[in-house]
mmCIF file of C-alpha atoms in Angstrom:
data_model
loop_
_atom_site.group_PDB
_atom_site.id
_atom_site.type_symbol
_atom_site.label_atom_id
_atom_site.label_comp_id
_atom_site.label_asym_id
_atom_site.label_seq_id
_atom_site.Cartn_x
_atom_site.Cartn_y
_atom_site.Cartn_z
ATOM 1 C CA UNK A 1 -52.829 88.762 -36.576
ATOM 2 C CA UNK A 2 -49.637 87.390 -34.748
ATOM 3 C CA UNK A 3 -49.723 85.915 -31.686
ATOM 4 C CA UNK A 4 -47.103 85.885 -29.520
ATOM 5 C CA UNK A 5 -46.667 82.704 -27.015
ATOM 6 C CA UNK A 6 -44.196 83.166 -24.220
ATOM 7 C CA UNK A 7 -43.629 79.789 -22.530
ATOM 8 C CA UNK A 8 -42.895 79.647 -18.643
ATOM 9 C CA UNK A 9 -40.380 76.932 -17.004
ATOM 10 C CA UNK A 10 -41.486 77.186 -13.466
ATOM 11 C CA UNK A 11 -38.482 75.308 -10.748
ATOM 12 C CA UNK A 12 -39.431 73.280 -8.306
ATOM 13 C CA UNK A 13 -40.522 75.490 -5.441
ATOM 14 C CA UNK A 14 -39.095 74.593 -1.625
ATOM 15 C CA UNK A 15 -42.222 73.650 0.728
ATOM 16 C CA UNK A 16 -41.144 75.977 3.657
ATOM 17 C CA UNK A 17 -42.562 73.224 6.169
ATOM 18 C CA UNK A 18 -39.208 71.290 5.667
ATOM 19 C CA UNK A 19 -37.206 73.496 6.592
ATOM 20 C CA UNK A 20 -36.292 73.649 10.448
ATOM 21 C CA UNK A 21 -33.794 75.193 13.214
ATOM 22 C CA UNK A 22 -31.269 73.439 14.620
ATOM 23 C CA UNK A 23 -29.592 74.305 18.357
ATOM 24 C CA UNK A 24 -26.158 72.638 18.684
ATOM 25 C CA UNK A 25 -27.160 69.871 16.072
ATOM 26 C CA UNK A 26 -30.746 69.318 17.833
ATOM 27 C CA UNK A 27 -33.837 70.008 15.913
ATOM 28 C CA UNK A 28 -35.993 72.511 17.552
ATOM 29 C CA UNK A 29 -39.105 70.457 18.397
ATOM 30 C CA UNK A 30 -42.850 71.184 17.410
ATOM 31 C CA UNK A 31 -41.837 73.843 14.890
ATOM 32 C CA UNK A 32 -44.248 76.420 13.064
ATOM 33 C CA UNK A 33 -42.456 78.306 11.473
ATOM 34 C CA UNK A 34 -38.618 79.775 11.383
ATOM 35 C CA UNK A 35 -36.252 81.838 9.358
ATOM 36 C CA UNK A 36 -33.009 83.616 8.485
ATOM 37 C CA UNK A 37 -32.329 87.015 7.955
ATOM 38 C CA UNK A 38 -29.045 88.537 5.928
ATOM 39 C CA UNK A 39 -28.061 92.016 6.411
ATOM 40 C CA UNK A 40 -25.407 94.727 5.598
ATOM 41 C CA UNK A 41 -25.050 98.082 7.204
ATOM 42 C CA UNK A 42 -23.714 100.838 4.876
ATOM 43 C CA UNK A 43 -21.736 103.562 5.307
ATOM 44 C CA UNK A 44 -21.902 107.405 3.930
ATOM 45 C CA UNK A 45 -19.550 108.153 0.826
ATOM 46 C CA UNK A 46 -21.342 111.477 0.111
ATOM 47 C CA UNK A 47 -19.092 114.105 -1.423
ATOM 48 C CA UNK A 48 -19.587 117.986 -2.336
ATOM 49 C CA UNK A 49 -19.524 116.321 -5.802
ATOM 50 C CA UNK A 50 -22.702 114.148 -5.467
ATOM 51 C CA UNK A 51 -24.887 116.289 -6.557
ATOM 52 C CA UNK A 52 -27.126 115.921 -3.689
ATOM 53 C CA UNK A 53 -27.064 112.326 -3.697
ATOM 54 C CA UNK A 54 -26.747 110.306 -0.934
ATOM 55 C CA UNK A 55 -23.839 108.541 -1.706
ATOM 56 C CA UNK A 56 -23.028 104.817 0.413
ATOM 57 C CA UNK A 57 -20.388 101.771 0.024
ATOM 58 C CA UNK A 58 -20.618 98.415 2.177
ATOM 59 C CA UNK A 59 -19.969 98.101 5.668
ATOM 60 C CA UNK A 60 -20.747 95.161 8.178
ATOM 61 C CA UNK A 61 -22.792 92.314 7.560
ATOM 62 C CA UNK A 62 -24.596 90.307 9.901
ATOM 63 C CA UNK A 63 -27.493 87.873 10.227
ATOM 64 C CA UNK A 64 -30.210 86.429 12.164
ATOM 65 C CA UNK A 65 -32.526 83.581 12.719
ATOM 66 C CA UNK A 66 -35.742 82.667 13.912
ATOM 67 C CA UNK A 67 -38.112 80.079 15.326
ATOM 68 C CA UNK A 68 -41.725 79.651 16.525
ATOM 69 C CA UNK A 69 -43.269 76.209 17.815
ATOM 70 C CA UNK A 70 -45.396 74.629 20.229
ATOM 71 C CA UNK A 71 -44.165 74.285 23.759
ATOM 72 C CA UNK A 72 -43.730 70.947 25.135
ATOM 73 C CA UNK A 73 -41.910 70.043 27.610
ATOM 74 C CA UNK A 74 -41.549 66.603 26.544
ATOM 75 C CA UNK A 75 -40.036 67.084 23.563
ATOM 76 C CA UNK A 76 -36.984 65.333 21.673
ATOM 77 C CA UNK A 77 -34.286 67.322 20.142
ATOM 78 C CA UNK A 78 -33.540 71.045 22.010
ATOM 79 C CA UNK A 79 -36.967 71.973 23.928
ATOM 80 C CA UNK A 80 -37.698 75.365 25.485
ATOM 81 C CA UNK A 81 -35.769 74.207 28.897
ATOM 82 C CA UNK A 82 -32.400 73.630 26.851
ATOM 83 C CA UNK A 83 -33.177 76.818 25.276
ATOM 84 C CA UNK A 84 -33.554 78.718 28.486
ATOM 85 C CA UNK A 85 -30.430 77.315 30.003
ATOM 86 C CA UNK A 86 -28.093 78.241 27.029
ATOM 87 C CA UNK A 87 -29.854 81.679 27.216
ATOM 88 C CA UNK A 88 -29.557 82.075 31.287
ATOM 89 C CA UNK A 89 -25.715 81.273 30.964
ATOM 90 C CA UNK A 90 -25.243 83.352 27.624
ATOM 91 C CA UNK A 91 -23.952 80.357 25.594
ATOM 92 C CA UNK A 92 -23.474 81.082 22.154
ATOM 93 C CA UNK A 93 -23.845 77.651 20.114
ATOM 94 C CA UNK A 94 -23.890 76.387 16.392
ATOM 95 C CA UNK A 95 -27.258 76.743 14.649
ATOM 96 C CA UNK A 96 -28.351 75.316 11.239
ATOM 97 C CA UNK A 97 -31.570 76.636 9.078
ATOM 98 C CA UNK A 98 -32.010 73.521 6.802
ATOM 99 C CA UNK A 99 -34.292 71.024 5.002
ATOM 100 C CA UNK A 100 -32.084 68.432 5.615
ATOM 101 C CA UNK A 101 -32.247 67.113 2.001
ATOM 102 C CA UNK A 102 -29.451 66.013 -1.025
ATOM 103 C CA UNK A 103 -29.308 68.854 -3.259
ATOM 104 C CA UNK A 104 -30.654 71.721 -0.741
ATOM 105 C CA UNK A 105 -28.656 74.547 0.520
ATOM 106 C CA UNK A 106 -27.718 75.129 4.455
ATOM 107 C CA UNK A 107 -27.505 77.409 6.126
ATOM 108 C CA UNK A 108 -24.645 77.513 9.687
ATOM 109 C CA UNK A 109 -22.901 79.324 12.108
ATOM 110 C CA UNK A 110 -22.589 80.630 15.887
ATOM 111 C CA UNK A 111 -25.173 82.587 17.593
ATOM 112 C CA UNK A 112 -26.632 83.517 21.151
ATOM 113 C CA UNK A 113 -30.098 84.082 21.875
ATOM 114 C CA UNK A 114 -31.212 87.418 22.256
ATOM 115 C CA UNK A 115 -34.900 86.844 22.924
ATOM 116 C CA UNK A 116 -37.143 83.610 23.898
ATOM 117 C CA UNK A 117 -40.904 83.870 24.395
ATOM 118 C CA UNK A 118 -42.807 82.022 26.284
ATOM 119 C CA UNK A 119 -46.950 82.194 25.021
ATOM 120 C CA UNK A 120 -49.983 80.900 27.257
ATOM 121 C CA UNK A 121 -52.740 82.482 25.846
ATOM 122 C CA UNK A 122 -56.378 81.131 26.731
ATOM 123 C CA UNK A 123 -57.831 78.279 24.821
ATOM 124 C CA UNK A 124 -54.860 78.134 22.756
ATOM 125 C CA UNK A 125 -51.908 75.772 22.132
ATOM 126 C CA UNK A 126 -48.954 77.048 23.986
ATOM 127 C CA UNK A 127 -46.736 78.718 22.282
ATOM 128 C CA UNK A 128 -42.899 79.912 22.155
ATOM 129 C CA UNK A 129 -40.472 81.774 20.071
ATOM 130 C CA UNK A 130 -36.531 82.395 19.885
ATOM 131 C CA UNK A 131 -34.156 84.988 18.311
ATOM 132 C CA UNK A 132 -30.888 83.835 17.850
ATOM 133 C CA UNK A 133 -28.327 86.512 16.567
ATOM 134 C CA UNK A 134 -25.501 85.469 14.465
ATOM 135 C CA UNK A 135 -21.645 85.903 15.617
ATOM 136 C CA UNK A 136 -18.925 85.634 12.210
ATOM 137 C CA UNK A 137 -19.747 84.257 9.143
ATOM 138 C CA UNK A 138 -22.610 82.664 7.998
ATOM 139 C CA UNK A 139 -22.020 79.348 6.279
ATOM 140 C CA UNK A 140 -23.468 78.203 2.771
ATOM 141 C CA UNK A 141 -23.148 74.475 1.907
ATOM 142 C CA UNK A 142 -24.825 72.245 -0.797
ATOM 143 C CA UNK A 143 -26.450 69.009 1.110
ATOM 144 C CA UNK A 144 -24.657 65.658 -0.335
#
């Protein structure tokens, strides 16, 4: 009766809680959770030869990120009013999605912000949100 025994080498797996946004090197205070986003657009290829396949090859890419915290007005680093004023004037600026530790990847570039929320709902913390949408390249870099 053979038995086969497969063994598993898990990695070490990233906590997403240390990883944050960063607004023109400020951290985004009071964070609960943020992202990035990669994307590429295609474009049609489809021939009379493809057999009624929908044929595609690459076309732009762009990307995206994210953020969601607690609003406070009082808070260090880029708070919801430095947010608003780079919005109001349509600044772009650099932004960072990192952990901020040796070995980890980050991630950089320029973007505006295309969308900031402001939430007061009742008997809840107060709440707001940002969409920041990239302009160029996306930088990867290993942290030292």
């Amino acid at each position: 009766f053979p038995v086969t025994i497969k063994l598993i080498y898990n990695m070490a797996i990233l906590s997403g809680t240390t990883f944050t946004l960063y607004w023109n090197s400020n951290k985004i205070g009071n964070g609960i959770a943020s992202n990035f986003s990669l994307n590429m657009a295609t474009r049609d290829t489809t021939t009379k030869d493809s057999g009624g396949w929908e044929e595609s090859a690459e076309a732009l890419r762009s990307w995206s990120m994210s953020f969601k915290g607690y609003f406070d007005p009082g808070a260090s680093g880029a708070a919801f009013d430095d947010l608003f004023a780079d919005y109001n004037t349509r600044t772009s600026r650099t932004v960072k999605f990192t952990n901020n530790t040796s070995g980890s990847k980050e991630y950089s570039g320029t973007a505006y912000i295309t969308k900031l929320d402001n939430n007061a709902d009742k008997e809840t913390s107060m709440e707001f949100s940002i969409e920041l949408k990239g302009t160029g390249a996306l930088a990867e870099v290993t942290i030292p």
